[in-house]
PDB file of C-alpha atoms in Angstrom:
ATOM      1  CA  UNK A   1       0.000   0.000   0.000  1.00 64.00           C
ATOM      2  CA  UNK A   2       3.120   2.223   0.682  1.00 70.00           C
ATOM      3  CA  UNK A   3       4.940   1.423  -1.880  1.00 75.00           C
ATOM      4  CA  UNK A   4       1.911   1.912  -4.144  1.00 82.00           C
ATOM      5  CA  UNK A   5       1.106   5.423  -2.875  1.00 87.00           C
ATOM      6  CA  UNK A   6       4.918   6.502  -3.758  1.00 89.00           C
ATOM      7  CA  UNK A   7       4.976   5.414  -6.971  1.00 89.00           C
ATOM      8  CA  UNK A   8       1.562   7.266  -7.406  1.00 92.00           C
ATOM      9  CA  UNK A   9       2.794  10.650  -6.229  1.00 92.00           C
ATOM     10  CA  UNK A  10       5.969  10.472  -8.074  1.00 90.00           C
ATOM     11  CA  UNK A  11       4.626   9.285 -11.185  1.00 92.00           C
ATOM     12  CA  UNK A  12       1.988  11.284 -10.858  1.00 93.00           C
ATOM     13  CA  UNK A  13       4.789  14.515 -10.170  1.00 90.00           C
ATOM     14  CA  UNK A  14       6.833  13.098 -13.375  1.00 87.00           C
ATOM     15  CA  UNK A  15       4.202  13.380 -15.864  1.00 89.00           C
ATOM     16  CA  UNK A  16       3.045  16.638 -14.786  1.00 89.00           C
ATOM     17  CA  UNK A  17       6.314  17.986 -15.317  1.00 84.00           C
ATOM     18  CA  UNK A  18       7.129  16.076 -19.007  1.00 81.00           C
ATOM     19  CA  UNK A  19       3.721  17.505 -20.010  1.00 83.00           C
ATOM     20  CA  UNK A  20       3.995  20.898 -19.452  1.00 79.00           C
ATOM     21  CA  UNK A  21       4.565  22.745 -22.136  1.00 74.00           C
ATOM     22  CA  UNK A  22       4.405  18.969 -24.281  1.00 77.00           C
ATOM     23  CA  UNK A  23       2.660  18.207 -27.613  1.00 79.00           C
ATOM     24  CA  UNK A  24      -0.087  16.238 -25.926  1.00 82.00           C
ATOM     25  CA  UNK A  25      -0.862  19.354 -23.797  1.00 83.00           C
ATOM     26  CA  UNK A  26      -0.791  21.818 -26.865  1.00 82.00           C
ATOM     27  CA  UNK A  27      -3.196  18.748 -28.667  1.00 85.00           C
ATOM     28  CA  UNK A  28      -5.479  19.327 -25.637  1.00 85.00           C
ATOM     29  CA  UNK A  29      -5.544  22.985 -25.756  1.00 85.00           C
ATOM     30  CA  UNK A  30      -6.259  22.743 -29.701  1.00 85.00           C
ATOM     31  CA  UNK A  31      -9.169  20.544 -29.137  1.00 87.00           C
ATOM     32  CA  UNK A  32     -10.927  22.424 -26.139  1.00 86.00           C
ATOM     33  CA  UNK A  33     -11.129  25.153 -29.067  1.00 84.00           C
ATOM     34  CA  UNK A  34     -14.014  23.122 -30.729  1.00 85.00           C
ATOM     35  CA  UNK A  35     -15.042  20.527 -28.588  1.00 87.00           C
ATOM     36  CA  UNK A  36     -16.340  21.095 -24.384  1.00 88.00           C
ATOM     37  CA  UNK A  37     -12.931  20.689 -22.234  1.00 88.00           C
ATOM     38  CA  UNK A  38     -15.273  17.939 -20.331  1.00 90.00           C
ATOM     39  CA  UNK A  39     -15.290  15.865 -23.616  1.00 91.00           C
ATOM     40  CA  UNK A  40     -11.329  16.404 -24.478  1.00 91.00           C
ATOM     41  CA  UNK A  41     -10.454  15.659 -20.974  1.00 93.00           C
ATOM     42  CA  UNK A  42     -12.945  12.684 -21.407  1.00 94.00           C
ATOM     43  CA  UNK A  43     -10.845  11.452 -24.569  1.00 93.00           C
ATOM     44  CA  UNK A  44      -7.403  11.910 -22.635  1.00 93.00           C
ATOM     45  CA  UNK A  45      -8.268   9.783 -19.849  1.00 95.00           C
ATOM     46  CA  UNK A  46      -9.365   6.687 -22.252  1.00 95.00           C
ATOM     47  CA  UNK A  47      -6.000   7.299 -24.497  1.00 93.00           C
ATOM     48  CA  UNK A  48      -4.203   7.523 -21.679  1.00 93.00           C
ATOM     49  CA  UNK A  49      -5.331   4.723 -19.742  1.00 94.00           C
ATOM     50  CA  UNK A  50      -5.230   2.612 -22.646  1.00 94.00           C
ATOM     51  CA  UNK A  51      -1.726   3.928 -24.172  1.00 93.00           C
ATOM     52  CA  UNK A  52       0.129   4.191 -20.166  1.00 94.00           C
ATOM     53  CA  UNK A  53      -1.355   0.784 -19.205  1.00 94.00           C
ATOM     54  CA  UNK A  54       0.611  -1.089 -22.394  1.00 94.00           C
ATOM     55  CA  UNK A  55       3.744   1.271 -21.479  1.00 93.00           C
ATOM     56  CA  UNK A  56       3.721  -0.304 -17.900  1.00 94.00           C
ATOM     57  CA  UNK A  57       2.981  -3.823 -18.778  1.00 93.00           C
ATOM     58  CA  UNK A  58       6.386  -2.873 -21.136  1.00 92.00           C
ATOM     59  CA  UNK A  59       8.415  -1.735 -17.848  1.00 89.00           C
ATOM     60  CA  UNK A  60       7.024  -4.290 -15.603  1.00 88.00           C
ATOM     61  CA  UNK A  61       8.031  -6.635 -18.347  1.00 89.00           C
ATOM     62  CA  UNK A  62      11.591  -5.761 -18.797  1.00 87.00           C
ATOM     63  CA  UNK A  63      11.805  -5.709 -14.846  1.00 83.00           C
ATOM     64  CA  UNK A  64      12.210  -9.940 -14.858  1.00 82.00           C
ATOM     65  CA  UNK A  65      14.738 -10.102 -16.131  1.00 80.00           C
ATOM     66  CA  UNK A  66      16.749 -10.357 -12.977  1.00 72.00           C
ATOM     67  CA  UNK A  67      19.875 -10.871 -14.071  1.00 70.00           C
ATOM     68  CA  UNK A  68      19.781  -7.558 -16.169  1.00 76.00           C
ATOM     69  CA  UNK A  69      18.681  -5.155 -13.225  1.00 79.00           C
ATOM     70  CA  UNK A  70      21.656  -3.113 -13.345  1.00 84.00           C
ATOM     71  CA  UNK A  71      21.034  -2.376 -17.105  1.00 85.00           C
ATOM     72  CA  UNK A  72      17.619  -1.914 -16.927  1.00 83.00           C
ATOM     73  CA  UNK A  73      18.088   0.533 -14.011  1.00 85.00           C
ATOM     74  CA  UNK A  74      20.911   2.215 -15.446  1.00 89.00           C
ATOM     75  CA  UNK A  75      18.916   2.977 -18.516  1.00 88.00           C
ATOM     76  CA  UNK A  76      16.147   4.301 -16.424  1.00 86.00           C
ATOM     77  CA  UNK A  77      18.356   6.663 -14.542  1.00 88.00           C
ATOM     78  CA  UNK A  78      20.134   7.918 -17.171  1.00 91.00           C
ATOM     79  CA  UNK A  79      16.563   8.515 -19.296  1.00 88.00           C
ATOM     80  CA  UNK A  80      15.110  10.902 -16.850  1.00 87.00           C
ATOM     81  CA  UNK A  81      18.227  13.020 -18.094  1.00 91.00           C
ATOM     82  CA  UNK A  82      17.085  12.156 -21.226  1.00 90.00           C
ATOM     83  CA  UNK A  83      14.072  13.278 -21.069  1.00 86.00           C
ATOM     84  CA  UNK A  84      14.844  16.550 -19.545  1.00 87.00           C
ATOM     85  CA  UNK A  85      17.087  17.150 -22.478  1.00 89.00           C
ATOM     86  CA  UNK A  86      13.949  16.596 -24.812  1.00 85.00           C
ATOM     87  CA  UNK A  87      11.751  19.050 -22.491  1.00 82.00           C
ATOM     88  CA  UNK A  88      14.480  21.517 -23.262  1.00 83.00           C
ATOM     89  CA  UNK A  89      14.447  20.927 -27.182  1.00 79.00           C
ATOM     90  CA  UNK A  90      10.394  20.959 -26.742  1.00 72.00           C
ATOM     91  CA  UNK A  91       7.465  19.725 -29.337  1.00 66.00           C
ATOM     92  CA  UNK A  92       5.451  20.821 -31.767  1.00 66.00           C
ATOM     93  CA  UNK A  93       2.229  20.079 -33.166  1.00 61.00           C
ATOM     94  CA  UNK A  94       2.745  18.067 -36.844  1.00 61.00           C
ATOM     95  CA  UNK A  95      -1.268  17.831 -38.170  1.00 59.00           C
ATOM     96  CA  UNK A  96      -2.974  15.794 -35.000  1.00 55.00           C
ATOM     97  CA  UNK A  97      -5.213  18.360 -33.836  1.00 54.00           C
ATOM     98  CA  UNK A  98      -6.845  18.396 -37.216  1.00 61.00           C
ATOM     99  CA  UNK A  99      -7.661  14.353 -36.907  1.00 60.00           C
ATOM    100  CA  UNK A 100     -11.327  13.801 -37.287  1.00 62.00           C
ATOM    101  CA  UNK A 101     -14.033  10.679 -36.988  1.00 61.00           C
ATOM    102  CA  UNK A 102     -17.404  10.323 -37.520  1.00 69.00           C
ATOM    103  CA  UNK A 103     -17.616   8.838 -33.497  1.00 72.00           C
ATOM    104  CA  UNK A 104     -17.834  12.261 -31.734  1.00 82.00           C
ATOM    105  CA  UNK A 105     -15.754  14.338 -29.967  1.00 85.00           C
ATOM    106  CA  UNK A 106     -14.350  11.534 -27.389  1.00 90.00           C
ATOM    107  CA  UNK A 107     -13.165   9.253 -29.731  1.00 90.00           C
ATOM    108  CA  UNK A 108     -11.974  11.824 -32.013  1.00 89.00           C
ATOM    109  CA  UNK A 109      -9.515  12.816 -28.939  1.00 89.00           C
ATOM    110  CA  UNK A 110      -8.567   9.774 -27.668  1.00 91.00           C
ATOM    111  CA  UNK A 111      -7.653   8.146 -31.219  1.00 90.00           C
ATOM    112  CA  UNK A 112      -5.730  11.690 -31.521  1.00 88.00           C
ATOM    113  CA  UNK A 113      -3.899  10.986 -28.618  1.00 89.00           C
ATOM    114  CA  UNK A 114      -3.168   7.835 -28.213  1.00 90.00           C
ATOM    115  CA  UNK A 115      -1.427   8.066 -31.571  1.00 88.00           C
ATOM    116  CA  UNK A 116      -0.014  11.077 -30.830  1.00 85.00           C
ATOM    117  CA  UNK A 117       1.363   9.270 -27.444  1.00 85.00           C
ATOM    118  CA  UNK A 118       2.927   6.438 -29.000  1.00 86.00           C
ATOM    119  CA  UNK A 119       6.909   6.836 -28.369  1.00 81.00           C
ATOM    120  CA  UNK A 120       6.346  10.292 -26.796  1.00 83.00           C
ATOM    121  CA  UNK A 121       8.298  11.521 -23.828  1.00 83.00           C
ATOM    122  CA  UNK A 122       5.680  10.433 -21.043  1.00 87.00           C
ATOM    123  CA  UNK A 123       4.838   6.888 -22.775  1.00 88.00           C
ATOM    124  CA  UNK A 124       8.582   6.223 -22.340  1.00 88.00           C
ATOM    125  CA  UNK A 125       8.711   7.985 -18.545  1.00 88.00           C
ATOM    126  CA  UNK A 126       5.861   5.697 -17.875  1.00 91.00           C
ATOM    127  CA  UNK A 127       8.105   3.067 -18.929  1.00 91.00           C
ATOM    128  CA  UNK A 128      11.143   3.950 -17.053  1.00 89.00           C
ATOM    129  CA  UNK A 129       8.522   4.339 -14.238  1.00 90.00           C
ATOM    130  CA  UNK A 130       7.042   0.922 -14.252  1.00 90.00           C
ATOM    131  CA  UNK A 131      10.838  -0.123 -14.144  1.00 87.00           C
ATOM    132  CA  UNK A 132      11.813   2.126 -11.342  1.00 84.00           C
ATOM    133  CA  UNK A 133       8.706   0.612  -9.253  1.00 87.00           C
ATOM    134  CA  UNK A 134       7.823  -2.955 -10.522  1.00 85.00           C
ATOM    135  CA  UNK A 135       6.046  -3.848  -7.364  1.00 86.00           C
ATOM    136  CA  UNK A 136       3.458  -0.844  -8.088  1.00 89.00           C
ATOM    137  CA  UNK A 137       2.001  -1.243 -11.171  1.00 90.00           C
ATOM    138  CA  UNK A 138      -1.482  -0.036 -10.446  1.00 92.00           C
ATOM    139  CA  UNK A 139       0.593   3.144  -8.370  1.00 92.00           C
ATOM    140  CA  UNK A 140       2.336   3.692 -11.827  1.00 94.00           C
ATOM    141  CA  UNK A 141      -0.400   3.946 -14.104  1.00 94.00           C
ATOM    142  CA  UNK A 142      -2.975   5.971 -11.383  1.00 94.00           C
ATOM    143  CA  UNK A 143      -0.488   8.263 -11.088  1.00 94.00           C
ATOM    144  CA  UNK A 144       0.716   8.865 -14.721  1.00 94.00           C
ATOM    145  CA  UNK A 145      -2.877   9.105 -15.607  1.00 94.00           C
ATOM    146  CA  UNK A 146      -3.799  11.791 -13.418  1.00 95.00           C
ATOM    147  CA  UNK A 147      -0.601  13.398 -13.995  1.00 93.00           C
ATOM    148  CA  UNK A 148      -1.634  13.811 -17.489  1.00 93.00           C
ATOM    149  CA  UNK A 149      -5.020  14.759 -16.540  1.00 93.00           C
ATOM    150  CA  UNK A 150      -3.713  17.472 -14.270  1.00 93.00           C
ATOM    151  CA  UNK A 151      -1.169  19.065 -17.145  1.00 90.00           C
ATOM    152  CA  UNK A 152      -3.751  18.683 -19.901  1.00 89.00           C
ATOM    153  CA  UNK A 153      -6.611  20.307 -17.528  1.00 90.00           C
ATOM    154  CA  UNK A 154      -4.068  23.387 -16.505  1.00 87.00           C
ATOM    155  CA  UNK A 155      -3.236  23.691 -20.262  1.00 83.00           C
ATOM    156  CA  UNK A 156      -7.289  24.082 -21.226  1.00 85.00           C
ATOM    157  CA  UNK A 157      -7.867  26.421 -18.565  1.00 86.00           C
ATOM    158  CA  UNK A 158      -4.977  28.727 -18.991  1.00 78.00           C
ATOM    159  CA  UNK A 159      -4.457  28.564 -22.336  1.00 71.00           C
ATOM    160  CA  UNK A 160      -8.136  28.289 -23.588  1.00 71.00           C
ATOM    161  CA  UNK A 161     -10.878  29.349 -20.660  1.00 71.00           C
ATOM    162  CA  UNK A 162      -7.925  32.572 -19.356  1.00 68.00           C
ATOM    163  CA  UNK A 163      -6.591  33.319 -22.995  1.00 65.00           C
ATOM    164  CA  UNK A 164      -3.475  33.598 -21.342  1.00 67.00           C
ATOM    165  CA  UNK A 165       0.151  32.736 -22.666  1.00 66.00           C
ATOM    166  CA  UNK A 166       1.330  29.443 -20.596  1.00 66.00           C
ATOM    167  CA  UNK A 167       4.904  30.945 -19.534  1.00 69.00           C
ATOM    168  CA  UNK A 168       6.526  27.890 -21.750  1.00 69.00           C
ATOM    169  CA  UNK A 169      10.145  28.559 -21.349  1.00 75.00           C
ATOM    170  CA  UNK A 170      10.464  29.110 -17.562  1.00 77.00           C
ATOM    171  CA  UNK A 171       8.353  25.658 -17.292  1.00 77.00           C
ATOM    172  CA  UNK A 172      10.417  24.051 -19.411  1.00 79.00           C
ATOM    173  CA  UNK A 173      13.738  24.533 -18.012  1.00 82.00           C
ATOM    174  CA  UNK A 174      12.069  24.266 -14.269  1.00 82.00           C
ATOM    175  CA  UNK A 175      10.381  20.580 -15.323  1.00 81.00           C
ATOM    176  CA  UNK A 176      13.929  19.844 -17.154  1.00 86.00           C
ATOM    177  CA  UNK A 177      16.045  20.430 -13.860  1.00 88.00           C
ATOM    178  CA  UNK A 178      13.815  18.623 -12.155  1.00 85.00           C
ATOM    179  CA  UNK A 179      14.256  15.240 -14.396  1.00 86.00           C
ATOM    180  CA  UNK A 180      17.923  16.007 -14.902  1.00 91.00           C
ATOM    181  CA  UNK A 181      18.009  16.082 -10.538  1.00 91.00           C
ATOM    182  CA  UNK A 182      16.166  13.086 -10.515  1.00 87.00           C
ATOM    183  CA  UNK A 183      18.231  11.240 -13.554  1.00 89.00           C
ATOM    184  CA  UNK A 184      21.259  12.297 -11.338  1.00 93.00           C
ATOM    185  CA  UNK A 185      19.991  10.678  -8.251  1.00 91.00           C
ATOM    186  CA  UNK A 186      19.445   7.506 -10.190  1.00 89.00           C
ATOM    187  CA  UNK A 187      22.685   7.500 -11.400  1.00 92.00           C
ATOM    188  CA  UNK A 188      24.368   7.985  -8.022  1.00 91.00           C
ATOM    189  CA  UNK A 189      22.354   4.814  -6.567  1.00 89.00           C
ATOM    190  CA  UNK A 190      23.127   2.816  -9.544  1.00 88.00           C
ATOM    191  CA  UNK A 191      27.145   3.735  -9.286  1.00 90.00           C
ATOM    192  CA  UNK A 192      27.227   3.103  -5.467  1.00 88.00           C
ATOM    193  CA  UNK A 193      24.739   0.945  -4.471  1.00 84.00           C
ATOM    194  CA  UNK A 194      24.501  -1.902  -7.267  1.00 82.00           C
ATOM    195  CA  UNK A 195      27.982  -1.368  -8.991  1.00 84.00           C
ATOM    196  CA  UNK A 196      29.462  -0.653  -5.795  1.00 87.00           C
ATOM    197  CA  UNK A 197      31.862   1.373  -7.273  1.00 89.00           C
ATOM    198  CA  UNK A 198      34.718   3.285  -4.969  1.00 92.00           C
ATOM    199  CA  UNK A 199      34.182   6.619  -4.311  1.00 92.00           C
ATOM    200  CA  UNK A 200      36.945   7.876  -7.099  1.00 92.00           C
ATOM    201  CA  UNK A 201      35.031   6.204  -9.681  1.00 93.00           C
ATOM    202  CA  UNK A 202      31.829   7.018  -8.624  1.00 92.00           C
ATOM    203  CA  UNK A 203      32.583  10.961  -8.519  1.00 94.00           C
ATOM    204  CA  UNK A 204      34.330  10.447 -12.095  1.00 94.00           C
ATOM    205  CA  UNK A 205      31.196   9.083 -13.419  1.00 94.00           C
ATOM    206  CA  UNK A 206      29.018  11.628 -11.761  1.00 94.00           C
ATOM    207  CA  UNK A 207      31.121  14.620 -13.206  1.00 95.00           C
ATOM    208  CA  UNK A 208      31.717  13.178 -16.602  1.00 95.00           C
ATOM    209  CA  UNK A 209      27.630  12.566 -16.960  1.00 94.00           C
ATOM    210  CA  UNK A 210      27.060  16.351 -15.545  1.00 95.00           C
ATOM    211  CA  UNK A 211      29.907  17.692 -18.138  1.00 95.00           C
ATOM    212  CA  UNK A 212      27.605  15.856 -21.184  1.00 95.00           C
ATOM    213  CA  UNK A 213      24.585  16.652 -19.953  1.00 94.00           C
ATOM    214  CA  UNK A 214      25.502  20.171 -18.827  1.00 94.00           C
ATOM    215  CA  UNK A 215      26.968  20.849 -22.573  1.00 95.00           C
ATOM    216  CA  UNK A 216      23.915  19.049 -24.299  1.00 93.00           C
ATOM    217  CA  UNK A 217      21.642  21.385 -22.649  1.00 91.00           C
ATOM    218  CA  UNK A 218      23.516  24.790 -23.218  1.00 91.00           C
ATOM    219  CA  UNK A 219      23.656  23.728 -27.150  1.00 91.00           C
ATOM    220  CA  UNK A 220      19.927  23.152 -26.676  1.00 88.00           C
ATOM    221  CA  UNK A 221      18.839  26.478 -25.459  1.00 86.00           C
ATOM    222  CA  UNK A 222      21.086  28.321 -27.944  1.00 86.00           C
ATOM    223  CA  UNK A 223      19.649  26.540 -30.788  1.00 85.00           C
ATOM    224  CA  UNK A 224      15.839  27.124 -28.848  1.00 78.00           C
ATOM    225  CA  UNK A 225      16.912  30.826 -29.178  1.00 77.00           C
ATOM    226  CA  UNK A 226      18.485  30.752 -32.307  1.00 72.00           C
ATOM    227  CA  UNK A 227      14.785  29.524 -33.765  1.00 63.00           C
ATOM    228  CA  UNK A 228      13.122  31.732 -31.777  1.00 66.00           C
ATOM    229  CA  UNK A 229      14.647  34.565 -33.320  1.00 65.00           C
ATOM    230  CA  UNK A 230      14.712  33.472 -36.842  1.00 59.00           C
ATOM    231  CA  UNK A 231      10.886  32.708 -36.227  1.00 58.00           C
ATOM    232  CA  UNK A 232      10.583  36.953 -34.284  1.00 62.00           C
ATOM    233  CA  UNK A 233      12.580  38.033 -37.703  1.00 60.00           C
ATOM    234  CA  UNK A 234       9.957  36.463 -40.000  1.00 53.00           C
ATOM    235  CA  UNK A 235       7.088  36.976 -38.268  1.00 57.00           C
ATOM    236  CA  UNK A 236       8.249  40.724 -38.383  1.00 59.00           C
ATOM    237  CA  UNK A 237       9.085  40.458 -41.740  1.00 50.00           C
ATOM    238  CA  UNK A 238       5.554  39.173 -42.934  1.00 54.00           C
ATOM    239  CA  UNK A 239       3.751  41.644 -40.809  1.00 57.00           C
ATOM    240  CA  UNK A 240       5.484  45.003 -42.783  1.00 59.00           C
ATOM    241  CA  UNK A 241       4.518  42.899 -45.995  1.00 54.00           C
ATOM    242  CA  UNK A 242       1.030  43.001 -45.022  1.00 54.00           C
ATOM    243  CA  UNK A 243       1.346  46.090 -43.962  1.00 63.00           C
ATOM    244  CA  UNK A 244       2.613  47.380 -46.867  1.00 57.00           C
ATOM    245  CA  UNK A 245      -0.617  47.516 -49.277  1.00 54.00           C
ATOM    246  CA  UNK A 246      -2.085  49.623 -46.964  1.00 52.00           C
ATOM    247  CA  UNK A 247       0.412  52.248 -46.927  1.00 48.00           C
ATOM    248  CA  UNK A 248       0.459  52.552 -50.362  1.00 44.00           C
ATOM    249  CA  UNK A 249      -2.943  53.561 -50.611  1.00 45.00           C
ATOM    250  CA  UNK A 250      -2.517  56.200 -48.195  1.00 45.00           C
TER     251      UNK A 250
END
């Protein structure tokens, strides 16, 4: 029961973070523009449930094989960094919010997202998840489900029912520290406590994974900026074009 309500809150604290500022959360936002947030959120849930509860079978799966437990936590640790990297580099949008069926608006959403899920950061943090826990399965998947529930419904009510600008780079290097911090942590366990490496080799491995990750992350936000400017500069540019028909009149 402990164990369970652990892996709840943490998974529950993970995907709340990878989502923020995600694709899935910008799908949600695109659909509460034409369908009722109660019928998007509707459609997350059943993607997600479906879509999180094959990702943990995955990680449970991958958990047996005993022999392997230092990989397969390794891996784990060192994908939390991972995935803070990706929050860094960010997501776009590539066509899914203009999916349609002829079932309605729930199944329109949760086909949407399921596919849109599919390899995405928080199907593979649900993975790493279910590997980090294996004894709390049910934990894993309650808590990675309303973790996505949680990001998608702050996303529809900011971005859609406030009109307001979610404040995406400040979340996105806040929810990136926080899965580089934990990525660290794993690391550190896995070095000492199932290596059992000396303390020398331990603090070499720490520093050298810090240096990478450290280096991968500046070259990240430069090239985040680097776009964002190119993007200001065109956006500028286009706006004097259209612009410019009018002043000629004049």
């Amino acid at each position: 029961m402990y164990s369970n309500l652990i892996a709840f809150l943490f998974s529950t604290g993970t995907v709340v973070l990878a989502e923020m500022g995600d694709k899935t959360q910008l799908l949600a936002m695109a659909f509460a523009t034409r369908y009722k947030a109660a019928k998007v959120l509707a459609g997350v849930f059943i993607a997600t449930v479906l879509n999180h509860a094959l990702a943990v079978a995955v990680g449970n799966f991958i958990t047996r094989f005993e022999a392997a437990q230092i990989w397969i936590q390794a891996i784990a640790a060192l994908s939390f960094i991972f995935f803070g990297l990706w929050t860094i580099r960010g997501d776009r949008l590539e066509g899914e919010e203009n999916r349609t069926t002829k079932f309605g608006a729930v199944v329109t959403v949760a086909i949407a997202f399921f596919i849109a899920e599919m390899g995405d950061k928080t199907q593979l943090a649900t993975i790493a998840l279910a590997a980090k826990f294996p004894a709390s399965p049910i934990g894993i998947l309650t808590g990675t489900t309303t973790g996505m529930l949680i990001a998608d419904g702050i996303g529809i009510i900011v971005g859609v029912v406030m009109c307001r600008k979610i404040p995406e780079r400040t979340i996105k290097l806040i929810s990136a520290g926080v899965f580089i911090f934990f990525g660290l942590i794993g690391c550190y366990q896995v070095a000492g406590d199932m290596l059992q490496l000396p303390l020398w080799a331990i603090i070499v491995c720490m520093i050298s994974i810090i240096i990478v990750t450290g280096i991968a992350a500046y070259l990240l936000i430069k090239n985040n900026k680097v776009v964002e400017e190119q993007n200001r500069i065109v956006g500028q540019y286009c706006k004097v074009k259209l612009q410019k028909p009018d002043a000629v009149k004049k």
